[in-house]
XYZ file of C-alpha atoms in Angstrom:
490
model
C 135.485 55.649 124.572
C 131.976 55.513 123.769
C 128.577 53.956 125.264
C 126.453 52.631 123.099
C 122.389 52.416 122.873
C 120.737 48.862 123.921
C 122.997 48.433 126.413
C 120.451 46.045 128.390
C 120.705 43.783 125.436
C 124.678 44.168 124.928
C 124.871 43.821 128.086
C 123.186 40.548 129.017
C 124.924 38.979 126.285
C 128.321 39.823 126.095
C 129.378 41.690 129.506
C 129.244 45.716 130.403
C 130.194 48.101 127.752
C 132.764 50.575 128.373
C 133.785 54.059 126.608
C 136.961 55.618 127.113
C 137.494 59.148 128.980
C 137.834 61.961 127.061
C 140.958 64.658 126.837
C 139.957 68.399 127.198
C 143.315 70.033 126.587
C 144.296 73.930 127.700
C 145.506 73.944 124.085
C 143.249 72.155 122.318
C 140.272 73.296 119.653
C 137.345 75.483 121.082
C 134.302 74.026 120.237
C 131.684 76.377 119.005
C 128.429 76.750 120.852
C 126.129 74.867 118.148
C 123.314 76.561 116.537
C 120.399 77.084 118.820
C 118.149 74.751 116.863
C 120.753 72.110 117.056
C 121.084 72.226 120.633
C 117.925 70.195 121.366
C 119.263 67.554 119.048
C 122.544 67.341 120.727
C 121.305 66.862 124.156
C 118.784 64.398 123.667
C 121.589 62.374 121.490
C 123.903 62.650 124.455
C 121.293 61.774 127.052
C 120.291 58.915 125.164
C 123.563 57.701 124.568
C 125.020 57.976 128.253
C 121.929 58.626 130.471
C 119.146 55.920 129.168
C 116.520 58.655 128.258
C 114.134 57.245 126.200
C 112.454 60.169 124.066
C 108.954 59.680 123.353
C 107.798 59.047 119.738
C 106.457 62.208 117.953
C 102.214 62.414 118.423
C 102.134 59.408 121.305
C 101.427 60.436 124.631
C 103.918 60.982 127.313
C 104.547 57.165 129.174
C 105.563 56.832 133.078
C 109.384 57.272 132.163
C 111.865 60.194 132.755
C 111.601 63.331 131.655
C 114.080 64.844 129.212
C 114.675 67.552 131.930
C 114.829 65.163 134.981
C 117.579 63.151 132.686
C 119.436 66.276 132.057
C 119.319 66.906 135.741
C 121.119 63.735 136.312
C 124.487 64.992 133.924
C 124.234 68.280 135.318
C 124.839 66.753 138.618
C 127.365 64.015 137.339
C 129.613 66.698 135.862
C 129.004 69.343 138.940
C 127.283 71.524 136.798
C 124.480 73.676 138.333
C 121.158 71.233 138.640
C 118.671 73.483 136.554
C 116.552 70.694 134.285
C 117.921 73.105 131.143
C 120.509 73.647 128.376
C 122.512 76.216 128.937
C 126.307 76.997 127.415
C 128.237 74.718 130.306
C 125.930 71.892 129.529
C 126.577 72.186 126.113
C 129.958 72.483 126.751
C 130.307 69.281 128.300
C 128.205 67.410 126.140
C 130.389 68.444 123.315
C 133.649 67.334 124.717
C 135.636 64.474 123.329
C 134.630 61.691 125.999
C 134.655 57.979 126.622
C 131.663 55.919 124.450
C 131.051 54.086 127.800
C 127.635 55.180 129.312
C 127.593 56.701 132.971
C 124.660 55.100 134.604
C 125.618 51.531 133.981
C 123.842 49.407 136.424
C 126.552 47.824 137.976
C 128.759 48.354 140.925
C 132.263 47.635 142.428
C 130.326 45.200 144.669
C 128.064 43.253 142.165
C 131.451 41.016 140.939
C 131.653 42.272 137.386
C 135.111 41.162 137.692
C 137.523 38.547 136.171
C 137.764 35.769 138.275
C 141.289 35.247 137.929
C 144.519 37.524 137.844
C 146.537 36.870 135.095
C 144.645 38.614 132.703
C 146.124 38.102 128.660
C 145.335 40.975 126.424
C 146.158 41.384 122.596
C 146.610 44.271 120.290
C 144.815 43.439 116.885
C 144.899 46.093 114.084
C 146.978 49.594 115.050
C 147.048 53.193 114.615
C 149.077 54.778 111.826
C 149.620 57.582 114.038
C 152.322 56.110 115.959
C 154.739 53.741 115.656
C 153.976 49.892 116.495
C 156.228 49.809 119.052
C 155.292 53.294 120.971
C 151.427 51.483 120.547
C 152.998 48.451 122.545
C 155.049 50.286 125.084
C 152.081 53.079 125.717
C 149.761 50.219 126.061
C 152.126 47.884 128.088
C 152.509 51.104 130.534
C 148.914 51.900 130.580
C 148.464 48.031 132.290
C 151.081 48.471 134.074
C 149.659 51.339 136.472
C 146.747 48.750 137.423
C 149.063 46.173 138.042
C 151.038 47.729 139.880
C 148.123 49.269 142.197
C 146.543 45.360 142.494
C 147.390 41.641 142.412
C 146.442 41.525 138.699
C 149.229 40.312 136.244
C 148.838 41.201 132.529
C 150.582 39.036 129.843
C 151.085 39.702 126.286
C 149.458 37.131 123.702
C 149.198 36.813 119.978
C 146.222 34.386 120.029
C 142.851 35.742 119.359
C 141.278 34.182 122.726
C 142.811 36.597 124.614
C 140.712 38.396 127.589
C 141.418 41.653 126.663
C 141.453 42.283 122.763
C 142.792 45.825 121.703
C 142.298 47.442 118.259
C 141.762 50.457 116.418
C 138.783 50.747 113.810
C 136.458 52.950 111.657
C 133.258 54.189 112.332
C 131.021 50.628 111.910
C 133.220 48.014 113.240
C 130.568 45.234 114.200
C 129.578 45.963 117.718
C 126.667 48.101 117.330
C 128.627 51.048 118.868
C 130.060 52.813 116.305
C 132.332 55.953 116.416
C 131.409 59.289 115.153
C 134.638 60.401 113.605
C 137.340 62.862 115.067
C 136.598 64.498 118.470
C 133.530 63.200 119.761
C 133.422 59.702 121.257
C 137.449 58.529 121.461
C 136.833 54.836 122.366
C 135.173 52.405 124.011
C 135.298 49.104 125.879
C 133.418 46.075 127.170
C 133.367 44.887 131.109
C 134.713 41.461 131.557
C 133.169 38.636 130.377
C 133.593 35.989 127.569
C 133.605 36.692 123.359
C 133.601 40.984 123.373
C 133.722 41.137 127.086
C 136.657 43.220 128.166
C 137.496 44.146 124.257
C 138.526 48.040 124.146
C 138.799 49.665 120.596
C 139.539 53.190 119.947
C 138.659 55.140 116.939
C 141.014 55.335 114.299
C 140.003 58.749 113.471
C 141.026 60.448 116.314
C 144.965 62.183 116.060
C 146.898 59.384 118.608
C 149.994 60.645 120.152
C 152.271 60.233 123.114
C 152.074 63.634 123.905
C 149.717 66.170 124.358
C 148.732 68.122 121.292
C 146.630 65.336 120.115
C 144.455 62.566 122.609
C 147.355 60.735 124.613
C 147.036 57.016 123.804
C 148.451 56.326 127.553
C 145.904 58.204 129.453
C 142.758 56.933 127.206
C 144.251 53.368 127.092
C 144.417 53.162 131.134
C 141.126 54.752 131.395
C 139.620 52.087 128.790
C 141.490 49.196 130.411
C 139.966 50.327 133.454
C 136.338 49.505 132.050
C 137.962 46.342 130.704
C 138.538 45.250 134.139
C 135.242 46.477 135.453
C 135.638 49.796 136.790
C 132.549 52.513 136.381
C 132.854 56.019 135.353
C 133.490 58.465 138.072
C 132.263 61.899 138.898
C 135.773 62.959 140.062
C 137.183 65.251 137.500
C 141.153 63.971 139.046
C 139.969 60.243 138.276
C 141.233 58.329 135.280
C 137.719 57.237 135.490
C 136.272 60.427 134.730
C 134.412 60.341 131.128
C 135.682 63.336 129.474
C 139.377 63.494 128.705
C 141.829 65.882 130.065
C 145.688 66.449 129.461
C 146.802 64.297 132.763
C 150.451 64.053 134.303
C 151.637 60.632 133.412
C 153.632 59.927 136.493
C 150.865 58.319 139.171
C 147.979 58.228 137.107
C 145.696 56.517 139.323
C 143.967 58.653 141.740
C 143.638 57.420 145.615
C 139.967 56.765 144.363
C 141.035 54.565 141.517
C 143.339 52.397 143.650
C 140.628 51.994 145.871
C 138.312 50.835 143.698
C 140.382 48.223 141.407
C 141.597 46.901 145.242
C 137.688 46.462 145.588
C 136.959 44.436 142.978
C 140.434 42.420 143.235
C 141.823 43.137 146.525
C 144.848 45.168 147.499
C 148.423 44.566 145.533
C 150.061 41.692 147.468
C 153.755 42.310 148.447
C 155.518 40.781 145.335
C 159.045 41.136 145.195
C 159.061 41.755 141.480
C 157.690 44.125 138.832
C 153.738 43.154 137.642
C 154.966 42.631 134.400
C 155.150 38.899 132.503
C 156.920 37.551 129.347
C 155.599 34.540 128.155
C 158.059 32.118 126.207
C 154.917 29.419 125.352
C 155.062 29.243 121.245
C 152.137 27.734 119.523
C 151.240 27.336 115.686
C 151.896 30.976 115.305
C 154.064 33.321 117.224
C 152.893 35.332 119.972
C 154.237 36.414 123.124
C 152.712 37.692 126.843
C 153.753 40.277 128.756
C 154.735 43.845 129.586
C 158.224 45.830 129.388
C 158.853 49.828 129.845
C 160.816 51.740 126.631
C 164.272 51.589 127.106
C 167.242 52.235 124.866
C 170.259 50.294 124.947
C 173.117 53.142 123.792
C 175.282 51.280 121.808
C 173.105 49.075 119.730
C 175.213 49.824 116.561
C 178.150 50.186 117.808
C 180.231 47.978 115.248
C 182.017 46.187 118.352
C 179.039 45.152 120.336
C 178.794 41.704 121.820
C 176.087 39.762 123.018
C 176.671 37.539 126.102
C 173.660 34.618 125.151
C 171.577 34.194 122.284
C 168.893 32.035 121.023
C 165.866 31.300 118.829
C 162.731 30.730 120.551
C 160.153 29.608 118.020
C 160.930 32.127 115.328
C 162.271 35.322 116.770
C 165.506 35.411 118.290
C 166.615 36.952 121.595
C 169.539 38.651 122.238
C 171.086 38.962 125.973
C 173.905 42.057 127.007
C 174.915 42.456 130.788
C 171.459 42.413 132.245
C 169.422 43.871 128.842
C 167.811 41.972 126.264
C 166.581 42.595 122.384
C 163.830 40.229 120.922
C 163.558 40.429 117.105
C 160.614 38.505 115.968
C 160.466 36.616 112.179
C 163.440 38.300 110.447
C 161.947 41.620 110.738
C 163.490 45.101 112.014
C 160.737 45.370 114.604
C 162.792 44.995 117.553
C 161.345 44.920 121.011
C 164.193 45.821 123.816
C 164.554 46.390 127.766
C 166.003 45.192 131.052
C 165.361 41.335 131.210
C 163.863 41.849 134.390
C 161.029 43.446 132.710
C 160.579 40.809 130.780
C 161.113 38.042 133.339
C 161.012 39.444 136.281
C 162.603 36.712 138.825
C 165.916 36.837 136.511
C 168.110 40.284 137.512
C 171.060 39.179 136.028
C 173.362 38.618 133.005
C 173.075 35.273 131.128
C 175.958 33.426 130.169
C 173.999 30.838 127.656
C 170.774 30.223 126.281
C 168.974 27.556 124.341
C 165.358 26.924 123.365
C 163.608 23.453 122.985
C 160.668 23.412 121.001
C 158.906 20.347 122.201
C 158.927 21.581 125.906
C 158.073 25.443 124.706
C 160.799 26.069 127.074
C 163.729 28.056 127.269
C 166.820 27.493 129.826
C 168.438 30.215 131.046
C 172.683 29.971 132.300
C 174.598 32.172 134.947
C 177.406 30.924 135.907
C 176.551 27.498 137.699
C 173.227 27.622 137.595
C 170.533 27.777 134.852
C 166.751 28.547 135.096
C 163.728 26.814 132.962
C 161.474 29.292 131.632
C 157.984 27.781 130.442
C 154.796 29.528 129.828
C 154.686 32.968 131.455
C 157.079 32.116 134.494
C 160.548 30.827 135.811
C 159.848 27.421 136.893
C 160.975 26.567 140.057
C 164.354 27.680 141.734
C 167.341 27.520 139.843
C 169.504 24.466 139.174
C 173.001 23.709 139.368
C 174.571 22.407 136.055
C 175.839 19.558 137.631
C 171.957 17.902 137.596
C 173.123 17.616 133.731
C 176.108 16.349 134.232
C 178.605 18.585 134.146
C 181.901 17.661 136.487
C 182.315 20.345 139.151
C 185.400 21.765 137.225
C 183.028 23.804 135.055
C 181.987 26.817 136.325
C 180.634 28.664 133.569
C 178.284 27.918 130.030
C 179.920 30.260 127.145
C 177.543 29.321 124.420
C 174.467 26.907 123.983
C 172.518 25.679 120.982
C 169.812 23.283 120.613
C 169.356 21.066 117.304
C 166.069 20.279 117.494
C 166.396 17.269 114.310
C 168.936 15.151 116.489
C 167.286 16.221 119.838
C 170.918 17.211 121.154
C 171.645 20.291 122.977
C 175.765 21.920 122.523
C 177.454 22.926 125.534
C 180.817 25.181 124.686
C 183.273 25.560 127.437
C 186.273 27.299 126.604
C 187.878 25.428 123.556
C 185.781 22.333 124.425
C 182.027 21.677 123.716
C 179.595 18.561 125.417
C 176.678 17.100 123.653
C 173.402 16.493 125.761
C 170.784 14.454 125.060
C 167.178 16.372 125.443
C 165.470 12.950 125.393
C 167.389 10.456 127.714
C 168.889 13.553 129.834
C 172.513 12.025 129.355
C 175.518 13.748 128.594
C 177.373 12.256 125.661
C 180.028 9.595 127.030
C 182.250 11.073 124.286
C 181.980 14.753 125.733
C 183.900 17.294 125.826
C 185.462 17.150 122.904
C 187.635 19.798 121.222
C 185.719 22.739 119.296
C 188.656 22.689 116.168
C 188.345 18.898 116.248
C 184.514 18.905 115.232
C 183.816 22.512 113.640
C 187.407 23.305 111.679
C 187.918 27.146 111.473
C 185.659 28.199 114.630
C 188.402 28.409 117.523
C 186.556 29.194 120.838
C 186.091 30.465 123.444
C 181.995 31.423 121.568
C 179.946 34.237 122.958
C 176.957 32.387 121.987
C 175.870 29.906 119.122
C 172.261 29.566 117.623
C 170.904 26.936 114.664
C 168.799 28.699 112.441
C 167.816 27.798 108.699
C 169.773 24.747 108.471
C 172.964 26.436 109.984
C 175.046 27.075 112.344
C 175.698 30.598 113.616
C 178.401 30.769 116.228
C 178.977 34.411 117.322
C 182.683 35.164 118.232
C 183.478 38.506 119.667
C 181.452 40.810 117.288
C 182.102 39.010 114.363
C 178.949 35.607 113.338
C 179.611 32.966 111.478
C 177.683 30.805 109.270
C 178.848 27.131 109.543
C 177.938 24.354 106.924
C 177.365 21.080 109.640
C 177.383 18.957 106.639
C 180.542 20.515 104.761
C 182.069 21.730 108.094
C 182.914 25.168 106.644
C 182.677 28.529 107.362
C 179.772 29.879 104.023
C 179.239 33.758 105.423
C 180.494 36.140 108.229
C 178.617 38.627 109.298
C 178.811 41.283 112.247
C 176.543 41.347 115.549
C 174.983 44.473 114.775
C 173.603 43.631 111.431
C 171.225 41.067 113.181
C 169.849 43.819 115.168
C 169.152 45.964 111.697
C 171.995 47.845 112.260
């Protein structure tokens, strides 16, 4: 994370500029005391970089500004180091220490309301690392949110759009801000304060060796320290701070020091009692897919197990979410990148297994069945309480949705009960005089009860047991059969 020169300027225009914190692992590479005659150079780099000294132009006379040693005083005493005014090898030593690009004299304090002024805070992940895995990226960045979420009323929500507050990326060395990186070791990354256009963007340098470990520079620990900046928090002088500039191998578990809780609580207040986990899931779905929100790794154990059976499943623009007992998969566009968890870590009000799902584009909602009831899922929240599937007109005899599917070209939604299935319509908000009517009478060859059903591509796709079907509407005919796991890459 690094700080960059003309700060004043960057400053005024787009919000505060903040580096990332630096790891300085037991294990990791010595660093060489430089050459004697490089030393100078070094320092006065470093000082003008992250301590505003201003070096005098070669044959002008000395101005009313700080001295080189007076500036060199002021890291020495940042860093604890004795206060002597000279370079010497523990001076050195920290100056040459992978660190955070964000300077550590910004004028600005926890008081002076460089702050969002809201709490649902969206962040986006633009280009990635090849280091890790896209997911891992996600999850490491998702958790790295997460700890100041959970340590203040912020909420953090996962977008695809480009306006988002926080935009994330890795780049090169020149990458258009006017901070650029300096290659492996060195400055790791950097980030903005809040504020609109780069305010509250955090990149991290591509050449560094990302890992979710140890032997390289932890993505988790650098990310929370960076998102920390993003949200307007300073550099701090204590070395057990995720604040602190330089990096060092950290425990994961309770990142945030009592000094960093304190601080995000003073710029946003303390965390407010909420019954449920910081995280969001967004279902809104505009021109181009994106999603909000935050969910831990998890592994579901029998993924491919050739018997698995989902209990709800539907489309929601164009990924597709799967729904076991109380766990959920989300596979976006046809691809094998497959995003999985506890639903409550997606949406956090719903602990639960669903029965049935459907998705109606023109509301960007999704409802959500258990048993009698059914929840409405717009934007980045549960709407409301939950209903009772009578308000759609079901008689009280029904006590459970098996299956649900939405066809968006008649603006109908399918209802299947049992052996029987009841057509709703989305517009009016009638149910069909007609229903229910017999599954075998309408789709020949499906014979119910259906774990779920979704309409995808022009077809049908009713999922019985383990086994999915592909039903012709038009021909009413079964044209493929498939197995559960395959749609989950299996």
């Amino acid at each position: 994370m690094q700080v960059l020169l003309c700060l004043v300027c960057a400053f005024g225009l787009f919000g505060q500029y903040h580096p990332a914190p630096l790891p300085l692992e037991d294990d990791g590479p010595v660093h060489p005391t430089r050459p004697a005659q490089n030393d100078l150079s070094v320092a006065t780099k470093y000082l003008q970089k992250f301590y505003s000294f201003q070096a005098d132009p070669k044959g002008r006379r000395r101005r009313s500004r700080p001295s080189f040693s007076s500036k060199l005083k002021d890291m020495q005493s940042f860093f604890g180091l004795n206060r002597t005014g000279t370079l010497n090898p523990d001076t050195l030593a920290v100056m040459t220490a992978p660190r955070c690009g964000v300077s550590d004299v910004e004028d600005y304090s926890h008081r002076r309301g460089n702050r969002w002024k809201k709490n649902i805070i969206t962040y986006s992940v633009g280009r990635y690392t090849s280091d890790l895995p896209v997911n891992t990226v996600d999850d490491l960045f998702a958790l790295a949110l997460d700890a100041w979420a959970k340590a203040s009323p912020l909420t953090f929500q996962r977008s695809y759009s480009h306006q988002a507050d926080i935009m994330v990326e890795f780049v090169g060395n020149e990458h258009g801000d006017s901070f650029p990186f300096d290659g492996p070791d060195g400055t790791l990354a950097h980030a903005f304060g809040p504020g609109e256009g780069i305010g509250g963007d955090v990149h991290f340098d591509e050449a560094e060796a990302w890992t979710a470990g140890f032997k390289g520079f932890n993505l988790y620990v650098v990310a929370a320290h960076e998102f920390g900046h993003a949200l307007g928090l300073k550099h701090s002088q204590n070395p057990d701070s995720v604040m602190y500039p330089t990096y060092k191998n950290r425990k994961t578990q309770n990142l945030l020091s009592s000094e960093d809780i304190m601080n995000i609580n003073t710029l946003y207040g303390p965390r407010d009692k909420r019954p449920y986990p910081s995280a969001r899931f967004s279902w809104s779905y505009p021109s181009s897919p994106w999603y909000s929100g935050s969910y831990f790794p998890a592994s579901f154990k029998d993924t491919c197990n050739s018997n698995l059976t989902f209990d709800a499943v539907t489309t929601v623009g164009e990924a597709i979410f799967f729904f076991r007992d109380k766990y959920l998969w989300i596979k976006h566009n046809n691809q094998n990148d497959i995003k999985e968890g506890p639903i409550s870590n997606f949406m956090p009000k719903i602990d639960c297994r669903i029965d049935a799902a459907y998705w109606v584009p023109q509301r960007s909602a999704a409802y959500l069945f258990n048993g009698t009831n059914f929840w409405t899922v717009k934007g980045s929240q549960v709407k409301g309480r939950a209903k009772n599937i009578s308000s759609l007109g079901f008689p009280s005899w029904v006590q459970q949705i098996d299956a649900a599917v939405h066809i968006h070209k008649t603006v109908h939604t399918l209802f299947f009960t049992q052996h029987q299935y009841w057509r709703y319509n989305e517009h009016n908000k009638t149910m069909s005089d007609s229903s229910p009517r017999n599954i075998s009478d309408d789709f020949p060859e499906i014979n119910g009860p259906l774990s779920a059903a979704i309409y995808k591509d022009g077809s049908l796709h009713f999922f019985v047991g383990s086994d999915v079907y592909e039903y012709d509407v038009k021909q009413k005919e079964i044209i493929g059969a498939d197995k559960t796991t395959s749609w989950l890459g299996c």
